[in-house]
Amino acid sequence: MILVTGGAGYIGSHCVMALLEKGFEVIIFDNLSTGHIETVQTLQNYGNLRFVQGDLLNQCDLKSLFEQNNIDAVIHFAAFSQVAESVKNPKKYYINNVVGTLNLLNAMLDHNVKNIVFSSTAATYGEPVYTPIDEKHPQNPINPYGQTKLTIEKIMDDYNKAYSLKSVRLRYFNVAGADSKSRIGEWHDPETHLIPNILKSTFSGGKTFQMFGDDYNTKDGTCVRDYINVEDLANAHLLALKYLENGGETNYFNLGTNEGNTVKEVFALCEKVTNREIPIEIKPRRQGDPAVLVADNKKAKEVLGWQPEKTLENSIQSAYDWEKILQNRLK
């Protein structure tokens, strides 16, 4: 049985769907602070899935979770992830993300569960010293969210050395898209990600989007970001799990496409998919916005055998198909 913390959320739910479709028995542990019970109910139609509502900060919840279920490995998504909020309220992030994960790791040790796949982030790298960013790039986060993820990575190193608790840390770049069969998708309130916000605007009379800087040293003057499809991302977690089950050592991998798209390209693809014109206002550059943030994904390809398969247009199309369903559901 695979325990998925935060499995009612965006990325976690897509990973659960991938596990169920491969025949795994799954248990979701989620406090539903940002996840949705409707997502869990949808997932229960596709395989052997249990749901336990609980909180990583509640050690009694964790104790009963591990005592009542025969857990073989953990995939850990549960975390707060809003960068701006983490700057305003770092206490919330350090307690939830770091203390919650410590409680989880200690419960694993108490019940002899020794493999965990951890949802980390490219935010652990901070400002890029060079691109594409490989795993040797210095880790120097510039916000508390990134610091919490890096702190957890360091804790996992110590737990590996002392207790042989093996971990794979997956450092994501920008995640996009939804389930290709429109069963689940991105559902945040408030939504802070660019692509779903562009798509949402086409249902609400439209709005003018601000584009910060068109004078960068890139092919069209706008920032380049690396967008990874959420189903490709889910597949990487299954491969990481398999790597650990086959005796792989503690490791870490960047997950991205190795290419990246400009902000203008994102808007152009959203216009193509939705067949709507999306108004844009060009503004000066924002301080601290790097021109290019792209992953070097060679290590994940070589060690995990992972390969991103979907294009950004695929991601936007699936996100738009999901957004139509969500708009009807929220009427």
PDB file of C-alpha atoms in Angstrom, residues 27-264:
ATOM      1  CA  ILE A  27      -4.271   5.578   0.884  1.00  0.00           C
ATOM      2  CA  ILE A  28      -4.651   9.372   0.762  1.00  0.00           C
ATOM      3  CA  PHE A  29      -3.907  11.329   3.937  1.00  0.00           C
ATOM      4  CA  ASP A  30      -5.045  14.945   3.614  1.00  0.00           C
ATOM      5  CA  ASN A  31      -6.446  17.656   5.885  1.00  0.00           C
ATOM      6  CA  LEU A  32      -8.429  19.166   2.960  1.00  0.00           C
ATOM      7  CA  SER A  33      -7.123  22.667   3.720  1.00  0.00           C
ATOM      8  CA  THR A  34      -6.424  23.140   0.007  1.00  0.00           C
ATOM      9  CA  GLY A  35      -7.456  19.757  -1.453  1.00  0.00           C
ATOM     10  CA  HIS A  36     -11.015  18.738  -2.331  1.00  0.00           C
ATOM     11  CA  ILE A  37     -13.135  15.811  -1.133  1.00  0.00           C
ATOM     12  CA  GLU A  38     -14.784  15.807  -4.595  1.00  0.00           C
ATOM     13  CA  THR A  39     -11.376  14.956  -6.089  1.00  0.00           C
ATOM     14  CA  VAL A  40     -11.012  12.024  -3.683  1.00  0.00           C
ATOM     15  CA  GLN A  41     -14.500  10.800  -4.554  1.00  0.00           C
ATOM     16  CA  THR A  42     -13.626  10.900  -8.271  1.00  0.00           C
ATOM     17  CA  LEU A  43     -10.383   8.980  -7.686  1.00  0.00           C
ATOM     18  CA  GLN A  44     -12.227   6.266  -5.742  1.00  0.00           C
ATOM     19  CA  ASN A  45     -13.917   5.254  -9.015  1.00  0.00           C
ATOM     20  CA  TYR A  46     -10.596   4.157 -10.513  1.00  0.00           C
ATOM     21  CA  GLY A  47      -9.088   1.666  -8.087  1.00  0.00           C
ATOM     22  CA  ASN A  48      -8.409   0.521  -4.556  1.00  0.00           C
ATOM     23  CA  LEU A  49      -8.291   3.806  -2.660  1.00  0.00           C
ATOM     24  CA  ARG A  50      -8.788   4.663   1.003  1.00  0.00           C
ATOM     25  CA  PHE A  51      -9.076   8.206   2.319  1.00  0.00           C
ATOM     26  CA  VAL A  52      -8.095   9.331   5.807  1.00  0.00           C
ATOM     27  CA  GLN A  53      -8.678  12.942   6.791  1.00  0.00           C
ATOM     28  CA  GLY A  54      -5.952  14.025   9.169  1.00  0.00           C
ATOM     29  CA  ASP A  55      -3.101  16.430   9.741  1.00  0.00           C
ATOM     30  CA  LEU A  56       0.664  15.881   9.747  1.00  0.00           C
ATOM     31  CA  LEU A  57       0.882  18.214  12.749  1.00  0.00           C
ATOM     32  CA  ASN A  58      -1.284  15.781  14.736  1.00  0.00           C
ATOM     33  CA  GLN A  59       0.946  12.904  15.841  1.00  0.00           C
ATOM     34  CA  CYS A  60      -2.076  10.890  17.011  1.00  0.00           C
ATOM     35  CA  ASP A  61      -3.494  11.059  13.465  1.00  0.00           C
ATOM     36  CA  LEU A  62      -0.222   9.733  12.093  1.00  0.00           C
ATOM     37  CA  LYS A  63       0.121   7.015  14.724  1.00  0.00           C
ATOM     38  CA  SER A  64      -3.317   5.575  13.970  1.00  0.00           C
ATOM     39  CA  LEU A  65      -2.731   5.956  10.191  1.00  0.00           C
ATOM     40  CA  PHE A  66       0.382   3.790  10.310  1.00  0.00           C
ATOM     41  CA  GLU A  67      -0.986   1.344  12.888  1.00  0.00           C
ATOM     42  CA  GLN A  68      -4.196   0.680  10.951  1.00  0.00           C
ATOM     43  CA  ASN A  69      -2.659   0.368   7.459  1.00  0.00           C
ATOM     44  CA  ASN A  70       0.118  -1.793   6.070  1.00  0.00           C
ATOM     45  CA  ILE A  71       2.075   1.006   4.379  1.00  0.00           C
ATOM     46  CA  ASP A  72       4.997   0.023   2.121  1.00  0.00           C
ATOM     47  CA  ALA A  73       6.174   3.450   0.936  1.00  0.00           C
ATOM     48  CA  VAL A  74       5.235   7.143   1.065  1.00  0.00           C
ATOM     49  CA  ILE A  75       4.847   9.837  -1.590  1.00  0.00           C
ATOM     50  CA  HIS A  76       4.794  13.172   0.235  1.00  0.00           C
ATOM     51  CA  PHE A  77       3.051  16.186  -1.340  1.00  0.00           C
ATOM     52  CA  ALA A  78       1.322  17.789   1.665  1.00  0.00           C
ATOM     53  CA  ALA A  79       2.653  21.347   2.042  1.00  0.00           C
ATOM     54  CA  PHE A  80       1.782  24.998   1.775  1.00  0.00           C
ATOM     55  CA  SER A  81       3.257  26.329  -1.459  1.00  0.00           C
ATOM     56  CA  GLN A  82       2.413  30.014  -2.008  1.00  0.00           C
ATOM     57  CA  VAL A  83       5.677  31.923  -2.302  1.00  0.00           C
ATOM     58  CA  ALA A  84       4.219  35.382  -1.505  1.00  0.00           C
ATOM     59  CA  GLU A  85       2.334  34.056   1.526  1.00  0.00           C
ATOM     60  CA  SER A  86       5.494  32.371   2.798  1.00  0.00           C
ATOM     61  CA  VAL A  87       7.258  35.756   2.795  1.00  0.00           C
ATOM     62  CA  LYS A  88       4.402  37.359   4.760  1.00  0.00           C
ATOM     63  CA  ASN A  89       3.899  34.455   7.162  1.00  0.00           C
ATOM     64  CA  PRO A  90       7.045  32.285   7.379  1.00  0.00           C
ATOM     65  CA  LYS A  91       5.935  30.795  10.715  1.00  0.00           C
ATOM     66  CA  LYS A  92       2.964  29.112   9.024  1.00  0.00           C
ATOM     67  CA  TYR A  93       5.290  27.567   6.433  1.00  0.00           C
ATOM     68  CA  TYR A  94       8.037  26.371   8.771  1.00  0.00           C
ATOM     69  CA  ILE A  95       5.537  24.765  11.146  1.00  0.00           C
ATOM     70  CA  ASN A  96       3.370  23.132   8.481  1.00  0.00           C
ATOM     71  CA  ASN A  97       6.029  22.075   5.981  1.00  0.00           C
ATOM     72  CA  VAL A  98       9.030  21.280   8.189  1.00  0.00           C
ATOM     73  CA  VAL A  99       7.425  20.131  11.451  1.00  0.00           C
ATOM     74  CA  GLY A 100       4.723  18.226   9.539  1.00  0.00           C
ATOM     75  CA  THR A 101       7.361  16.395   7.501  1.00  0.00           C
ATOM     76  CA  LEU A 102       9.427  15.619  10.622  1.00  0.00           C
ATOM     77  CA  ASN A 103       6.340  14.058  12.197  1.00  0.00           C
ATOM     78  CA  LEU A 104       5.795  11.993   9.048  1.00  0.00           C
ATOM     79  CA  LEU A 105       9.421  10.783   8.916  1.00  0.00           C
ATOM     80  CA  ASN A 106       9.348   9.849  12.600  1.00  0.00           C
ATOM     81  CA  ALA A 107       6.108   7.893  12.133  1.00  0.00           C
ATOM     82  CA  MET A 108       7.757   6.076   9.204  1.00  0.00           C
ATOM     83  CA  LEU A 109      10.708   5.137  11.411  1.00  0.00           C
ATOM     84  CA  ASP A 110       8.384   3.955  14.201  1.00  0.00           C
ATOM     85  CA  HIS A 111       6.670   1.592  11.731  1.00  0.00           C
ATOM     86  CA  ASN A 112       9.739   0.537   9.724  1.00  0.00           C
ATOM     87  CA  VAL A 113       8.704   2.258   6.472  1.00  0.00           C
ATOM     88  CA  LYS A 114      11.981   3.173   4.778  1.00  0.00           C
ATOM     89  CA  ASN A 115      11.152   4.646   1.327  1.00  0.00           C
ATOM     90  CA  ILE A 116       9.766   8.128   0.599  1.00  0.00           C
ATOM     91  CA  VAL A 117       9.388  10.167  -2.598  1.00  0.00           C
ATOM     92  CA  PHE A 118       9.332  13.873  -1.741  1.00  0.00           C
ATOM     93  CA  SER A 119       7.735  16.693  -3.696  1.00  0.00           C
ATOM     94  CA  SER A 120      10.498  19.309  -3.641  1.00  0.00           C
ATOM     95  CA  THR A 121      10.912  22.367  -5.858  1.00  0.00           C
ATOM     96  CA  ALA A 122      13.240  24.286  -8.140  1.00  0.00           C
ATOM     97  CA  ALA A 123      12.735  27.126  -5.619  1.00  0.00           C
ATOM     98  CA  THR A 124      15.520  25.479  -3.576  1.00  0.00           C
ATOM     99  CA  TYR A 125      17.989  26.801  -6.176  1.00  0.00           C
ATOM    100  CA  GLY A 126      17.076  30.487  -5.858  1.00  0.00           C
ATOM    101  CA  GLU A 127      18.466  32.902  -8.453  1.00  0.00           C
ATOM    102  CA  PRO A 128      20.044  30.924 -11.297  1.00  0.00           C
ATOM    103  CA  VAL A 129      23.831  31.117 -11.555  1.00  0.00           C
ATOM    104  CA  TYR A 130      23.609  29.334 -14.921  1.00  0.00           C
ATOM    105  CA  THR A 131      20.979  27.631 -17.084  1.00  0.00           C
ATOM    106  CA  PRO A 132      19.843  25.007 -17.783  1.00  0.00           C
ATOM    107  CA  ILE A 133      19.867  24.271 -14.043  1.00  0.00           C
ATOM    108  CA  ASP A 134      21.291  20.858 -13.179  1.00  0.00           C
ATOM    109  CA  GLU A 135      21.360  19.128  -9.779  1.00  0.00           C
ATOM    110  CA  LYS A 136      24.873  20.456  -9.046  1.00  0.00           C
ATOM    111  CA  HIS A 137      23.580  24.059  -9.154  1.00  0.00           C
ATOM    112  CA  PRO A 138      23.980  25.800  -5.748  1.00  0.00           C
ATOM    113  CA  GLN A 139      20.872  25.672  -3.559  1.00  0.00           C
ATOM    114  CA  ASN A 140      20.255  29.150  -2.193  1.00  0.00           C
ATOM    115  CA  PRO A 141      16.483  29.798  -1.811  1.00  0.00           C
ATOM    116  CA  ILE A 142      15.265  33.402  -1.858  1.00  0.00           C
ATOM    117  CA  ASN A 143      11.961  32.853  -0.008  1.00  0.00           C
ATOM    118  CA  PRO A 144      10.739  30.906   3.039  1.00  0.00           C
ATOM    119  CA  TYR A 145       8.803  28.409   0.894  1.00  0.00           C
ATOM    120  CA  GLY A 146      12.021  27.360  -0.858  1.00  0.00           C
ATOM    121  CA  GLN A 147      13.859  27.346   2.470  1.00  0.00           C
ATOM    122  CA  THR A 148      11.330  24.922   3.989  1.00  0.00           C
ATOM    123  CA  LYS A 149      11.793  22.485   1.097  1.00  0.00           C
ATOM    124  CA  LEU A 150      15.600  22.720   1.301  1.00  0.00           C
ATOM    125  CA  THR A 151      15.470  22.216   5.082  1.00  0.00           C
ATOM    126  CA  ILE A 152      13.424  19.046   4.541  1.00  0.00           C
ATOM    127  CA  GLU A 153      15.939  17.800   1.954  1.00  0.00           C
ATOM    128  CA  LYS A 154      18.742  18.255   4.506  1.00  0.00           C
ATOM    129  CA  ILE A 155      16.726  16.452   7.191  1.00  0.00           C
ATOM    130  CA  MET A 156      16.207  13.580   4.741  1.00  0.00           C
ATOM    131  CA  ASP A 157      19.980  13.363   4.203  1.00  0.00           C
ATOM    132  CA  ASP A 158      20.503  13.068   7.964  1.00  0.00           C
ATOM    133  CA  TYR A 159      17.736  10.459   8.323  1.00  0.00           C
ATOM    134  CA  ASN A 160      19.287   8.479   5.490  1.00  0.00           C
ATOM    135  CA  LYS A 161      22.720   8.446   7.153  1.00  0.00           C
ATOM    136  CA  ALA A 162      21.432   7.680  10.641  1.00  0.00           C
ATOM    137  CA  TYR A 163      18.406   5.449  10.013  1.00  0.00           C
ATOM    138  CA  SER A 164      18.717   4.246   6.366  1.00  0.00           C
ATOM    139  CA  LEU A 165      15.476   6.029   5.474  1.00  0.00           C
ATOM    140  CA  LYS A 166      15.788   6.325   1.691  1.00  0.00           C
ATOM    141  CA  SER A 167      14.343   9.318  -0.152  1.00  0.00           C
ATOM    142  CA  VAL A 168      14.029  10.625  -3.696  1.00  0.00           C
ATOM    143  CA  ARG A 169      13.552  14.383  -3.905  1.00  0.00           C
ATOM    144  CA  LEU A 170      11.909  15.611  -7.095  1.00  0.00           C
ATOM    145  CA  ARG A 171      12.566  19.281  -7.793  1.00  0.00           C
ATOM    146  CA  TYR A 172       9.803  20.553 -10.075  1.00  0.00           C
ATOM    147  CA  PHE A 173       9.899  23.554 -12.346  1.00  0.00           C
ATOM    148  CA  ASN A 174       6.520  25.026 -13.499  1.00  0.00           C
ATOM    149  CA  VAL A 175       3.690  22.470 -13.468  1.00  0.00           C
ATOM    150  CA  ALA A 176       0.817  22.776 -15.949  1.00  0.00           C
ATOM    151  CA  GLY A 177      -2.114  20.862 -17.374  1.00  0.00           C
ATOM    152  CA  ALA A 178      -4.731  18.434 -16.125  1.00  0.00           C
ATOM    153  CA  ASP A 179      -5.758  14.800 -16.486  1.00  0.00           C
ATOM    154  CA  SER A 180      -6.025  14.108 -20.240  1.00  0.00           C
ATOM    155  CA  LYS A 181      -9.447  12.492 -19.694  1.00  0.00           C
ATOM    156  CA  SER A 182     -10.699  15.558 -17.750  1.00  0.00           C
ATOM    157  CA  ARG A 183     -11.442  13.549 -14.591  1.00  0.00           C
ATOM    158  CA  ILE A 184      -9.373  15.759 -12.294  1.00  0.00           C
ATOM    159  CA  GLY A 185      -7.379  18.972 -12.652  1.00  0.00           C
ATOM    160  CA  GLU A 186      -6.058  22.125 -11.056  1.00  0.00           C
ATOM    161  CA  TRP A 187      -8.488  23.631  -8.546  1.00  0.00           C
ATOM    162  CA  HIS A 188      -7.040  26.334  -6.324  1.00  0.00           C
ATOM    163  CA  ASP A 189      -8.782  29.145  -4.477  1.00  0.00           C
ATOM    164  CA  PRO A 190      -7.278  31.644  -4.954  1.00  0.00           C
ATOM    165  CA  GLU A 191      -5.561  30.557  -8.159  1.00  0.00           C
ATOM    166  CA  THR A 192      -2.048  31.995  -8.457  1.00  0.00           C
ATOM    167  CA  HIS A 193      -0.707  30.127 -11.509  1.00  0.00           C
ATOM    168  CA  LEU A 194      -0.508  31.932 -14.833  1.00  0.00           C
ATOM    169  CA  ILE A 195      -2.070  29.401 -17.222  1.00  0.00           C
ATOM    170  CA  PRO A 196      -5.275  28.613 -15.262  1.00  0.00           C
ATOM    171  CA  ASN A 197      -5.740  32.334 -14.589  1.00  0.00           C
ATOM    172  CA  ILE A 198      -5.497  33.112 -18.313  1.00  0.00           C
ATOM    173  CA  LEU A 199      -7.976  30.326 -19.088  1.00  0.00           C
ATOM    174  CA  LYS A 200     -10.371  31.416 -16.303  1.00  0.00           C
ATOM    175  CA  SER A 201     -10.426  34.945 -17.720  1.00  0.00           C
ATOM    176  CA  THR A 202     -11.975  33.671 -20.967  1.00  0.00           C
ATOM    177  CA  PHE A 203     -15.073  32.589 -19.012  1.00  0.00           C
ATOM    178  CA  SER A 204     -15.570  35.845 -17.135  1.00  0.00           C
ATOM    179  CA  GLY A 205     -15.719  38.549 -19.773  1.00  0.00           C
ATOM    180  CA  GLY A 206     -11.956  38.675 -20.085  1.00  0.00           C
ATOM    181  CA  LYS A 207      -9.393  40.849 -18.356  1.00  0.00           C
ATOM    182  CA  THR A 208      -6.180  42.584 -19.310  1.00  0.00           C
ATOM    183  CA  PHE A 209      -3.095  40.691 -18.181  1.00  0.00           C
ATOM    184  CA  GLN A 210       0.136  42.419 -17.258  1.00  0.00           C
ATOM    185  CA  MET A 211       3.325  41.173 -18.882  1.00  0.00           C
ATOM    186  CA  PHE A 212       6.391  42.269 -16.937  1.00  0.00           C
ATOM    187  CA  GLY A 213       9.252  43.060 -19.275  1.00  0.00           C
ATOM    188  CA  ASP A 214       9.621  42.510 -23.013  1.00  0.00           C
ATOM    189  CA  ASP A 215      13.287  43.527 -23.243  1.00  0.00           C
ATOM    190  CA  TYR A 216      14.997  40.411 -21.870  1.00  0.00           C
ATOM    191  CA  ASN A 217      17.770  38.711 -23.843  1.00  0.00           C
ATOM    192  CA  THR A 218      15.438  35.942 -25.045  1.00  0.00           C
ATOM    193  CA  LYS A 219      13.973  35.048 -28.462  1.00  0.00           C
ATOM    194  CA  ASP A 220      10.996  37.425 -28.081  1.00  0.00           C
ATOM    195  CA  GLY A 221      12.123  39.622 -25.187  1.00  0.00           C
ATOM    196  CA  THR A 222       9.937  37.949 -22.516  1.00  0.00           C
ATOM    197  CA  CYS A 223      10.975  35.623 -19.684  1.00  0.00           C
ATOM    198  CA  VAL A 224      11.445  31.918 -20.389  1.00  0.00           C
ATOM    199  CA  ARG A 225      10.022  29.341 -17.964  1.00  0.00           C
ATOM    200  CA  ASP A 226      10.043  25.534 -18.040  1.00  0.00           C
ATOM    201  CA  TYR A 227       6.498  24.079 -18.030  1.00  0.00           C
ATOM    202  CA  ILE A 228       6.163  20.389 -17.161  1.00  0.00           C
ATOM    203  CA  ASN A 229       2.919  18.520 -17.762  1.00  0.00           C
ATOM    204  CA  VAL A 230       1.272  17.239 -14.570  1.00  0.00           C
ATOM    205  CA  GLU A 231       0.781  13.709 -15.990  1.00  0.00           C
ATOM    206  CA  ASP A 232       4.450  13.531 -16.998  1.00  0.00           C
ATOM    207  CA  LEU A 233       5.230  14.697 -13.469  1.00  0.00           C
ATOM    208  CA  ALA A 234       3.027  11.997 -11.918  1.00  0.00           C
ATOM    209  CA  ASN A 235       4.827   9.389 -13.993  1.00  0.00           C
ATOM    210  CA  ALA A 236       8.163  10.574 -12.563  1.00  0.00           C
ATOM    211  CA  HIS A 237       6.905   9.809  -9.041  1.00  0.00           C
ATOM    212  CA  LEU A 238       6.047   6.241 -10.019  1.00  0.00           C
ATOM    213  CA  LEU A 239       9.497   5.800 -11.549  1.00  0.00           C
ATOM    214  CA  ALA A 240      11.090   7.249  -8.381  1.00  0.00           C
ATOM    215  CA  LEU A 241       9.095   4.783  -6.282  1.00  0.00           C
ATOM    216  CA  LYS A 242      10.250   1.908  -8.494  1.00  0.00           C
ATOM    217  CA  TYR A 243      13.852   3.143  -8.193  1.00  0.00           C
ATOM    218  CA  LEU A 244      13.633   2.984  -4.380  1.00  0.00           C
ATOM    219  CA  GLU A 245      11.861  -0.392  -4.397  1.00  0.00           C
ATOM    220  CA  ASN A 246      14.728  -1.738  -6.548  1.00  0.00           C
ATOM    221  CA  GLY A 247      17.262  -0.713  -3.901  1.00  0.00           C
ATOM    222  CA  GLY A 248      18.154   2.756  -5.204  1.00  0.00           C
ATOM    223  CA  GLU A 249      20.043   5.061  -2.853  1.00  0.00           C
ATOM    224  CA  THR A 250      18.787   8.445  -1.637  1.00  0.00           C
ATOM    225  CA  ASN A 251      18.854  10.808  -4.623  1.00  0.00           C
ATOM    226  CA  TYR A 252      17.422  13.993  -6.149  1.00  0.00           C
ATOM    227  CA  PHE A 253      16.278  14.937  -9.628  1.00  0.00           C
ATOM    228  CA  ASN A 254      15.170  18.012 -11.560  1.00  0.00           C
ATOM    229  CA  LEU A 255      11.891  17.624 -13.414  1.00  0.00           C
ATOM    230  CA  GLY A 256      11.392  19.901 -16.391  1.00  0.00           C
ATOM    231  CA  THR A 257      11.419  19.799 -20.175  1.00  0.00           C
ATOM    232  CA  ASN A 258      14.975  21.067 -20.756  1.00  0.00           C
ATOM    233  CA  GLU A 259      13.533  23.711 -23.090  1.00  0.00           C
ATOM    234  CA  GLY A 260      11.116  26.284 -21.732  1.00  0.00           C
ATOM    235  CA  ASN A 261       8.659  28.718 -23.293  1.00  0.00           C
ATOM    236  CA  THR A 262       8.480  32.492 -23.262  1.00  0.00           C
ATOM    237  CA  VAL A 263       5.612  34.352 -21.623  1.00  0.00           C
ATOM    238  CA  LYS A 264       4.463  35.512 -25.068  1.00  0.00           C
TER     239      LYS A 264
END
